[in-house]
Coordinates of C-alpha atoms in Angstrom, one line a residue:
X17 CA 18.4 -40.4 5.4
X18 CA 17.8 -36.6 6.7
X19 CA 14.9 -34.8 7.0
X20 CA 13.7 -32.4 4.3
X21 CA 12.1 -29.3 6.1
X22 CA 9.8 -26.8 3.7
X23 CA 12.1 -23.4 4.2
X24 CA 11.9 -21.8 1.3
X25 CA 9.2 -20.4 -0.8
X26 CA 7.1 -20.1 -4.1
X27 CA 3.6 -18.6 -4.7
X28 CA 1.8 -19.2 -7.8
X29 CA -1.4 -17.9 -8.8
X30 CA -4.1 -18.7 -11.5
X31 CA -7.2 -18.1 -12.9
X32 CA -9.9 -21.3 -12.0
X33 CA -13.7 -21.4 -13.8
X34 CA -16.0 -21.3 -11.0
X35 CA -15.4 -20.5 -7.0
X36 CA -15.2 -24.2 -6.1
X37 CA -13.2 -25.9 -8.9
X38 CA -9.3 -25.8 -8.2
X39 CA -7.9 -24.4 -11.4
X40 CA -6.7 -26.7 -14.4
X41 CA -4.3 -24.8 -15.6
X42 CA -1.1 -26.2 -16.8
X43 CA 2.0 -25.7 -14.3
X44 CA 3.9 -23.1 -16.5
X45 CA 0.6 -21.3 -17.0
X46 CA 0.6 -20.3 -12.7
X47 CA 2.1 -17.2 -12.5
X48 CA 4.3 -16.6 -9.3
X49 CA 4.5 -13.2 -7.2
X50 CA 7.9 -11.5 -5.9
X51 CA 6.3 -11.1 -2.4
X52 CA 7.2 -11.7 1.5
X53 CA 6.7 -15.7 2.4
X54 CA 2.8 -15.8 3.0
X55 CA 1.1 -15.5 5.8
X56 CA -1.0 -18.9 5.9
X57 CA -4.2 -19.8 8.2
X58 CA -5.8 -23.0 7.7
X59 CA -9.2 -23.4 8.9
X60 CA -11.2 -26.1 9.4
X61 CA -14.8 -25.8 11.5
X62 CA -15.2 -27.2 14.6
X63 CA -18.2 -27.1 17.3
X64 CA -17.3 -29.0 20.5
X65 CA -20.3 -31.2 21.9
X66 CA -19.5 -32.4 25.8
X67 CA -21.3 -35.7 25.9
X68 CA -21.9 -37.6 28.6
X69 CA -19.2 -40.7 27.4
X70 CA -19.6 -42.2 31.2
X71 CA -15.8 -41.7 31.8
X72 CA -14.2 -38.9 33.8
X73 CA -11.9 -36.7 32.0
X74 CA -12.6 -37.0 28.8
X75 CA -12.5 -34.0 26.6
X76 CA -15.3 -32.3 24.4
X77 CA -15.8 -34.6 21.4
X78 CA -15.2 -32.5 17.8
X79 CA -17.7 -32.5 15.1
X80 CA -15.5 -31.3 12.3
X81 CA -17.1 -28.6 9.3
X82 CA -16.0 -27.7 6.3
X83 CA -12.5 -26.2 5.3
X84 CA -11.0 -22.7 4.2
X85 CA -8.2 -20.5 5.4
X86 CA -6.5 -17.0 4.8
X87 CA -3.6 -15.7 3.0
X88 CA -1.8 -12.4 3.1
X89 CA 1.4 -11.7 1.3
X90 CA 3.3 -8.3 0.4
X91 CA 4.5 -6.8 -2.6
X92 CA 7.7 -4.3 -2.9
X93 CA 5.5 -2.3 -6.2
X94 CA 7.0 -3.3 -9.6
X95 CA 6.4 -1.1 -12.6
X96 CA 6.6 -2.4 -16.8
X97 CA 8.8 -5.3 -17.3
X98 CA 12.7 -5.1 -17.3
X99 CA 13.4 -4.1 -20.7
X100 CA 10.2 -2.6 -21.7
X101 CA 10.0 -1.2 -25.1
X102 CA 7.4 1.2 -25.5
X103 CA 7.5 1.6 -29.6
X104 CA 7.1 -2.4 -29.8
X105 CA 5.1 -3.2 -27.0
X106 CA 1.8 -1.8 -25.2
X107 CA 0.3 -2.5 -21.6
X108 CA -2.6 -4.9 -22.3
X109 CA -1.5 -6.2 -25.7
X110 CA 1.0 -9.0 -26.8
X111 CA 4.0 -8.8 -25.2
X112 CA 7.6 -8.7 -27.3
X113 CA 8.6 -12.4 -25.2
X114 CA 7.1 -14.2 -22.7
X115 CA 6.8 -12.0 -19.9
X116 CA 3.8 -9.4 -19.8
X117 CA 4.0 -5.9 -19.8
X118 CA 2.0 -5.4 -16.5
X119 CA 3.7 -6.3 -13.2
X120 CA 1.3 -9.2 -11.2
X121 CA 0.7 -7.2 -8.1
X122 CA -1.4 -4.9 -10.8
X123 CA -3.3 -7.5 -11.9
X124 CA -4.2 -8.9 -8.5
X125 CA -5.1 -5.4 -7.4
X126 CA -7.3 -4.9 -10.7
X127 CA -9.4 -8.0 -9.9
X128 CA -9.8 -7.0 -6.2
X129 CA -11.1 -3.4 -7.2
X130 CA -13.3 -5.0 -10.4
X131 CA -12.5 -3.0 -13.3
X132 CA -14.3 -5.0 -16.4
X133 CA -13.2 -8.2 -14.9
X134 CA -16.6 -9.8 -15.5
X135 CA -16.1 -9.6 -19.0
X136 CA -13.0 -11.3 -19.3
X137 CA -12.7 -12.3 -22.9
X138 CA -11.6 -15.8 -24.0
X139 CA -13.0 -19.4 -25.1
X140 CA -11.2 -21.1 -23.0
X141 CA -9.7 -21.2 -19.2
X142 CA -6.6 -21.1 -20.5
X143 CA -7.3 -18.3 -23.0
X144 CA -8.8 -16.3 -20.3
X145 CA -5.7 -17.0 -17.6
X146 CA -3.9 -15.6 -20.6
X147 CA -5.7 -12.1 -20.8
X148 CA -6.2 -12.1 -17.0
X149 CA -2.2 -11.3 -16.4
X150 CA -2.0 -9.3 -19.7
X151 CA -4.3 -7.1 -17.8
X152 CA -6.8 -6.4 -21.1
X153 CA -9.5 -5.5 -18.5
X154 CA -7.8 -2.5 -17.1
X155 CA -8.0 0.7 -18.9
X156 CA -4.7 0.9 -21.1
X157 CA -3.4 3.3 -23.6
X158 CA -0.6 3.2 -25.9
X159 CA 2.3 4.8 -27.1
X160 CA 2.6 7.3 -29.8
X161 CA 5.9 8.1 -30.7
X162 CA 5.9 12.3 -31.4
X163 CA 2.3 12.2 -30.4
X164 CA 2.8 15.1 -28.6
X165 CA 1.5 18.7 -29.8
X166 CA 2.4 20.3 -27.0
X167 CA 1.8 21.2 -23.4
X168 CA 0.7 24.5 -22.3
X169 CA 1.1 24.6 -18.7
X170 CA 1.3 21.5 -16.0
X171 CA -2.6 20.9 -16.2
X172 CA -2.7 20.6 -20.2
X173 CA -1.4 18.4 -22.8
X174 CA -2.2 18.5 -26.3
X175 CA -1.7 15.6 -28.9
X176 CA -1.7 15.5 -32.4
X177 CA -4.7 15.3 -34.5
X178 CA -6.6 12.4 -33.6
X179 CA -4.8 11.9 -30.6
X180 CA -7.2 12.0 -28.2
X181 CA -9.0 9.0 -29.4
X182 CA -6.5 6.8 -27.7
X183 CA -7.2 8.3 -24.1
X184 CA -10.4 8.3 -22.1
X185 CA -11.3 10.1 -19.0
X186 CA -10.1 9.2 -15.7
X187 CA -7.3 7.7 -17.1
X188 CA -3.5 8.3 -16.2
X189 CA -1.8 9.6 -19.3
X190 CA 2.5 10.2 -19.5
X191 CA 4.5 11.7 -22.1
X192 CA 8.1 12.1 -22.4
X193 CA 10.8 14.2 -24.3
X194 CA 12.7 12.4 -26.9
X195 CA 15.8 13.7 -24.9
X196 CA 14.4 11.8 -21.8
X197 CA 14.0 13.0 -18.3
X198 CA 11.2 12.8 -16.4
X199 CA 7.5 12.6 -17.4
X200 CA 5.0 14.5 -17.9
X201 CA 2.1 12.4 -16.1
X202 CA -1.2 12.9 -13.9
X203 CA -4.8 11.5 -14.5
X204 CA -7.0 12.9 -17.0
X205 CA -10.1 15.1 -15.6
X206 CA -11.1 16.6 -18.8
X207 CA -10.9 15.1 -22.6
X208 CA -12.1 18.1 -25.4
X209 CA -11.1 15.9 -28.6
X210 CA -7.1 16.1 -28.1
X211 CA -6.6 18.4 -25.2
X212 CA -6.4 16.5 -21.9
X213 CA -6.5 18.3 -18.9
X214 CA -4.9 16.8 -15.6
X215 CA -6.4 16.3 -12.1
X216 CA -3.6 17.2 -10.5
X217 CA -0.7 19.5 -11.7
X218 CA 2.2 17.6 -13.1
X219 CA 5.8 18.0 -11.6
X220 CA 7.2 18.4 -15.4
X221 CA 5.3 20.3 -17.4
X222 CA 7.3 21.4 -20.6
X223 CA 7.0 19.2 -23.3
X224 CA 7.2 19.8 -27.0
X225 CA 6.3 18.9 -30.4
X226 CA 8.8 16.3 -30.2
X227 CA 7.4 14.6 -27.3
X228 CA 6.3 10.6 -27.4
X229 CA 2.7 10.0 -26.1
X230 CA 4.2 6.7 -23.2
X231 CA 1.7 3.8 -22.5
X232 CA -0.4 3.3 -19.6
X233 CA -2.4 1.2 -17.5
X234 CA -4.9 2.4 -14.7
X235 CA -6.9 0.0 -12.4
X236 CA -10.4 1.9 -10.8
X237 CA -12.9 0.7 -8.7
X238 CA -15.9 -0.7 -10.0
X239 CA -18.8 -2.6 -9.5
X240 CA -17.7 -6.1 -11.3
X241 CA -16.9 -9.0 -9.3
X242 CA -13.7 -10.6 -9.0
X243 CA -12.8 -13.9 -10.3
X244 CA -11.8 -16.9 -8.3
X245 CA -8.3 -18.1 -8.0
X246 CA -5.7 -21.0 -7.4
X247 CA -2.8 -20.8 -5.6
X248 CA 0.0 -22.9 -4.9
X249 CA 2.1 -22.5 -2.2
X250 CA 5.5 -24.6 -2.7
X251 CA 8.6 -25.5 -1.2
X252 CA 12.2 -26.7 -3.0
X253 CA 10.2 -30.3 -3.5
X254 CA 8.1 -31.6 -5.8
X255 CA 5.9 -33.1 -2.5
X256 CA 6.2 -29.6 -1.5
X257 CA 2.7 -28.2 -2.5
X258 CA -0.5 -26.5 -0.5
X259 CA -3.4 -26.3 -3.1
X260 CA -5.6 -23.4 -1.7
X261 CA -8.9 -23.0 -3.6
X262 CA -11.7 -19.9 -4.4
X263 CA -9.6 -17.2 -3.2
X264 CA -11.3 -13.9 -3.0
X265 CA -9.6 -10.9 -1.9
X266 CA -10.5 -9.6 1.4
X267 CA -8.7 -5.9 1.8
X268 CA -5.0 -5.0 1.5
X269 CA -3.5 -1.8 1.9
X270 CA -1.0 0.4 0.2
X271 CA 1.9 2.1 1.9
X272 CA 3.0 4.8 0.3
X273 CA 5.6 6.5 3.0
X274 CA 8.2 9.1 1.9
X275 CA 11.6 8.2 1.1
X276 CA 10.4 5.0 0.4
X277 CA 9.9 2.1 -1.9
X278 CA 6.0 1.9 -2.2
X279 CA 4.7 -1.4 -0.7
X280 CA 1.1 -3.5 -1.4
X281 CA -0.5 -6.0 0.9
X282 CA -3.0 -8.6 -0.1
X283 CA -5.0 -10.3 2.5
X284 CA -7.1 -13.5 0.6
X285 CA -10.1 -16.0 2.0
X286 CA -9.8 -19.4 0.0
X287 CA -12.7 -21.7 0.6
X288 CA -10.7 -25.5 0.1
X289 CA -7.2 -26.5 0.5
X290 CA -5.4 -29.7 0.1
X291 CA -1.8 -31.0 -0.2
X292 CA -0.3 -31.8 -3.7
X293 CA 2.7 -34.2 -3.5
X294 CA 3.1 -33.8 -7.2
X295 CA 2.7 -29.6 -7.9
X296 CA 5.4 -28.8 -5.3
X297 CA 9.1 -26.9 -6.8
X298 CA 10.1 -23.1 -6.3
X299 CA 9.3 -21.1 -9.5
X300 CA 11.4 -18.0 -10.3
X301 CA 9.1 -14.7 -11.0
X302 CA 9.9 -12.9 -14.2
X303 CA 11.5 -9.3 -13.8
X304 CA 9.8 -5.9 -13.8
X305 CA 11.2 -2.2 -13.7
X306 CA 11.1 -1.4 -9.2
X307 CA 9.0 1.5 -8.4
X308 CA 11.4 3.4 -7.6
X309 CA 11.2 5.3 -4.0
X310 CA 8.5 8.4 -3.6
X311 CA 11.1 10.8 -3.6
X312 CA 11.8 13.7 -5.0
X313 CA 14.6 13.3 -7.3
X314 CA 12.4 10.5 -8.9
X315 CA 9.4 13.2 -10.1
X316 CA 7.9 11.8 -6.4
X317 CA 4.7 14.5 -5.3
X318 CA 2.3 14.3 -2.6
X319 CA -0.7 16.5 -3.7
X320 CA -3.5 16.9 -1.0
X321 CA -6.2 19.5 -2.3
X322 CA -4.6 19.6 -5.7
X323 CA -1.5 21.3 -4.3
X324 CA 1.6 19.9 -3.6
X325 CA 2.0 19.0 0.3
X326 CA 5.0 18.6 2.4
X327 CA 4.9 17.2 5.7
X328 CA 2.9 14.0 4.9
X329 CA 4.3 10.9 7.2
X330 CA 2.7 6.8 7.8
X331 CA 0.8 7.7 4.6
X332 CA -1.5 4.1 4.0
X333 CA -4.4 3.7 2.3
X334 CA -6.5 0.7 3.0
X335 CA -9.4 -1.0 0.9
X336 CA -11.8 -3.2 2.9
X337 CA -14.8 -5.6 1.8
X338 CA -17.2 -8.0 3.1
X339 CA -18.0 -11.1 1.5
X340 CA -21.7 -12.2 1.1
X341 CA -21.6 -16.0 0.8
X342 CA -23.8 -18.4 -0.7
X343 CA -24.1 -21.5 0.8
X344 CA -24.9 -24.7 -0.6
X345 CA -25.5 -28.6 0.7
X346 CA -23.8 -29.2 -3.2
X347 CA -20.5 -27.7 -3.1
X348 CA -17.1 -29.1 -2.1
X349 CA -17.2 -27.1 1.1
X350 CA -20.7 -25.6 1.6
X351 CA -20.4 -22.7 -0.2
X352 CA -21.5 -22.5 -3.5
X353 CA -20.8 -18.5 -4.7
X354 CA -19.3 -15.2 -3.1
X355 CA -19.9 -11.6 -3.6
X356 CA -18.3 -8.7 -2.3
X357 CA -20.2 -6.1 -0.7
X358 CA -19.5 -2.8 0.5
X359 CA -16.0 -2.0 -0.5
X360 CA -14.7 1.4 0.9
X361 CA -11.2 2.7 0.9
X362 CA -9.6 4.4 3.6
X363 CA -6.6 6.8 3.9
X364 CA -4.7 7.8 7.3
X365 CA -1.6 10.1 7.7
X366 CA 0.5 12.2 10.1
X367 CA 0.3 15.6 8.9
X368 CA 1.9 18.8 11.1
X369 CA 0.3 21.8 11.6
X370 CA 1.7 24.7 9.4
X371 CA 1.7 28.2 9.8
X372 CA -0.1 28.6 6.6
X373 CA -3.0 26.0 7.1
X374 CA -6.0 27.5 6.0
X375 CA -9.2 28.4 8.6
X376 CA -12.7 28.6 7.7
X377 CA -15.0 30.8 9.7
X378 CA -18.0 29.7 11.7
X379 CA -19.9 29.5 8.3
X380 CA -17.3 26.9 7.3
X381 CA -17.7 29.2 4.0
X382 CA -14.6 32.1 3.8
X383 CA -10.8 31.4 5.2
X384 CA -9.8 34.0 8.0
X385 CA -8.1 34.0 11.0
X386 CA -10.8 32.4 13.7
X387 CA -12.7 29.3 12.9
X388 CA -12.0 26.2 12.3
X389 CA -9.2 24.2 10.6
X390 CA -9.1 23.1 6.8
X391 CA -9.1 19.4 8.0
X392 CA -11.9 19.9 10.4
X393 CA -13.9 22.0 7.7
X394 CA -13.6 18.7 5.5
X395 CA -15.2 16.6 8.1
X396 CA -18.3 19.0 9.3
X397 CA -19.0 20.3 5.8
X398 CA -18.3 16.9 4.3
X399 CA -15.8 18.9 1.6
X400 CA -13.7 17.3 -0.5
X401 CA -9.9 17.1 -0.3
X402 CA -8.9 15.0 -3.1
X403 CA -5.0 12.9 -2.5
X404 CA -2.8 12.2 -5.1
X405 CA 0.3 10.1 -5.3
X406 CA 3.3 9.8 -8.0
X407 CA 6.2 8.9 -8.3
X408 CA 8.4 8.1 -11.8
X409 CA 12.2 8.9 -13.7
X410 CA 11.0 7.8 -16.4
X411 CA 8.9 5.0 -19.5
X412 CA 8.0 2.0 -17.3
X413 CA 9.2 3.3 -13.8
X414 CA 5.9 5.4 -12.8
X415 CA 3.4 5.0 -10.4
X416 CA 0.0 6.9 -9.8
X417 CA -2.5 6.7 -7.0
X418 CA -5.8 9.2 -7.0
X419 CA -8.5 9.7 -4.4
X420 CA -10.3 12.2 -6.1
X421 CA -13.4 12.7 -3.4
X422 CA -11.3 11.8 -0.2
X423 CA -12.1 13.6 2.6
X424 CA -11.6 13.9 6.4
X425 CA -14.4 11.5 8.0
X426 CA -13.0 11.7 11.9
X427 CA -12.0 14.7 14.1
X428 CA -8.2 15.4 13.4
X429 CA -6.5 14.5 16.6
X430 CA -4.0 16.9 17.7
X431 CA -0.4 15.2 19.0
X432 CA 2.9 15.5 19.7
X433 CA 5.6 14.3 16.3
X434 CA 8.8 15.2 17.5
X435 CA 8.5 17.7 19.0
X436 CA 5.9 19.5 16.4
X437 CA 2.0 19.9 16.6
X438 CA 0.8 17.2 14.5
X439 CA -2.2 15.9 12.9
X440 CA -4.0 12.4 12.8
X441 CA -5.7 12.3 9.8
X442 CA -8.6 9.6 8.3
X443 CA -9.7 9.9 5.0
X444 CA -12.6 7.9 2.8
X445 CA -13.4 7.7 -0.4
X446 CA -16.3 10.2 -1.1
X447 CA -18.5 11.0 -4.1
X448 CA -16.9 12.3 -6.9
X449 CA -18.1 13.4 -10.8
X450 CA -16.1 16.2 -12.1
X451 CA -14.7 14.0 -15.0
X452 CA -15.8 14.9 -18.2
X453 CA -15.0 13.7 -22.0
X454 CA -16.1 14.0 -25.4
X455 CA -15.7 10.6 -26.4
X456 CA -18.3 7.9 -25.7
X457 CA -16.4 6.6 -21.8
X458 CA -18.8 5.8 -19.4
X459 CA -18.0 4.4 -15.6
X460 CA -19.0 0.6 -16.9
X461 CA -15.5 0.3 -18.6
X462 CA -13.1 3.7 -17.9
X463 CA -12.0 4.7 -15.0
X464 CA -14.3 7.9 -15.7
X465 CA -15.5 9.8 -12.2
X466 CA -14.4 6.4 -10.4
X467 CA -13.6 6.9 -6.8
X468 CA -10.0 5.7 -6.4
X469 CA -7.6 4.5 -9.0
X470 CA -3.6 2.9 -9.1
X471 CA -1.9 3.3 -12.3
X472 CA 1.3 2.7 -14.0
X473 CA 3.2 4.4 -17.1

């Protein structure tokens, strides 16, 4: 008989009730990623006692502790499903099918940030897996076909009577000609009824009566606490199966480099594992629209400072918690209940020095010739520079990223980049509240005046 190795690879993930009850979801209700074979640490606590066993050589006796581990995968970004149909189906509603509008890796980065996770509706686990990957707790708008009025310049959309109502602050919103092309797309800053006015300026500003309002989804930070999951991590055989329990999302980071497909890391703590002799199989992951590569020919922009910015390399921008754990002599593995804590997002880049580069004076107050460097300026004066990423050719291929406080919280180091004067640059997430609306949005369940948000179109 010969031997059956584990060499290839499934990852399935689901929603489970409570941190330390594995999930009890059906099989064909796990959803698997499209990711890189996961990076697996199992733990299990030790503390070595050298007793005195009246015997020479004899090693440190283990007293064993509880179990956990760590996972990391990565994630090539996936926009809407393959086949999308915006005039039939909308991001966070029922999908035309089986498969969901929203790509996994959004979902997964939703729960990390928060977004209204806590309220996830449903009567049931299953009910609630179910609007967990729909993504109905991000902030979603739908489409309008000729909801369009029209679009003055690249900062201002207008839509049709009543329009507006669909939209809130801090949201992405996209629109595209009937004709097609690309899209008119960038975050909303300001909502006055049905005039939207961007953060950023949009690559493709004309659009006319004729245009169709395109459906959205946008992920924020918040202040709600993820929700627990399950994963299984399978081989080609049934007795193939890892069980990992409770996992809560560490950090990740997003790598968003020119001339290149946009990437997403996920780094996980699970607090139980076990093997599953009877859960094991690869799974195939359903198909969604690739984001297509951050260049320019697909609408790609890097704004920095609300204007576009050329130059930008080893763009990656990194969100980091810590866990606050509480234990418990009760629960499977001694800890009853996680929170995270202190979440802050981080940006780094290469950036050259231009000709053009704007310096303040010793004031830090009025550009001139003598001072000190925009970048530098942004770090003593604590000023904000926001950074903007996006990237689309079109309905369900676009991809938004906005740090609208960022600024420079290190001295800029000056180096060599082949051969040019070059920049090392490290952004945070700083205050921000510029947003405004005249609806009723408030920062408990939009994105509205939230620090950093993702988004799709």
């Amino acid at each position: 008989m010969s031997q059956e190795f584990w060499s290839d690879h499934s990852l399935l993930l689901g929603l489970q009730a409570d941190l330390t009850t594995p999930t009890t979801l059906a099989a064909d209700q796990m959803v698997p990623v499209l990711g890189d074979t996961p990076k697996v640490t199992l733990e299990t606590g030790t503390q070595e006692l050298d007793l005195m066993v009246g015997q020479i050589g004899v090693a440190p006796e283990r007293v064993v502790g509880a179990r956990g581990g760590k996972i990391s995968f990565s994630v090539p970004l996936q926009s809407f499903k393959q086949g999308y149909n915006p005039t039939t189906e909308n991001p966070g509603g029922a999908p035309v099918g089986t498969v969901e509008v929203i790509p996994p890796w959004m979902i997964l980065l939703a729960n990390a940030l928060g977004c209204t996770v806590e309220s996830l509706a449903g009567a049931t686990l299953t009910d609630k897996n179910t609007n967990f990957w729909r993504g109905t707790f991000l902030s979603n708008s739908a489409s309008v076909t000729d909801g369009v009025a029209s679009s003055a310049d690249a900062t201002h959309l207008t839509l049709d009577s009543g329009g507006g109502a669909g939209h809130k602050a801090g949201q992405l919103v996209a629109a595209q000609q009937l004709a097609g092309g690309a899209p008119f797309m960038g975050f909303i800053k300001q909502r006055v009824i049905d005039v939207l006015t961007l953060f950023d300026a949009t690559r493709n500003p004309t659009m006319d009566a004729a245009s169709d309002v395109l459906g959205t989804t946008t992920a924020w930070l918040s202040n709600d606490q993820p929700v627990p999951l399950t994963a299984y991590w399978t081989g080609p055989n049934t007795a193939l199966c890892y069980v990992f329990t409770g996992l809560i999302c560490e950090g990740g980071k997003l790598t968003l480099e020119a001339g290149q497909i946009p990437t997403i890391e996920f780094n996980y703590k699970f607090y139980d594992y076990q093997i599953d002799k009877t859960k094991g199989g690869l799974v195939q992951p359903d198909a969604f629209n690739r984001t297509p590569q951050l260049i320019g020919n697909k609408s790609g922009a890097l704004m920095l400072g609300n204007a576009v910015k050329h130059g930008v390399e080893q763009l990656v921008v990194e969100w980091t918690t810590k866990i606050r754990e509480t234990k418990s002599h009760y629960a499977a593995q001694g800890v009853h209940d996680v929170a995270i804590v202190q979440r802050r997002v981080k940006a780094s880049f290469s950036l050259p020095h231009d000709v053009a580069d704007l310096v303040y004076n010793n004031a830090l107050d009025i550009t001139g010739n003598t001072g000190s460097h925009y970048l530098q300026r942004s770090l003593e004066v604590g000023a904000a520079l926001p950074l903007g990423v996006y990237v689309g050719a079109g309905y369900g291929k676009c991809f938004a990223f906005l740090m609208p406080g960022a600024r420079v919280v290190a001295a800029p180091t000056a180096g060599d980049r082949e051969g040019a004067v070059a920049y090392t640059v490290q952004m945070e997430a700083g205050p921000y509240a510029a947003d405004a609306t005249s609806g009723s949005e408030t920062s408990n369940e939009s994105p509205i005046n939230s620090v950093v948000r993702v988004a799709l179109a």
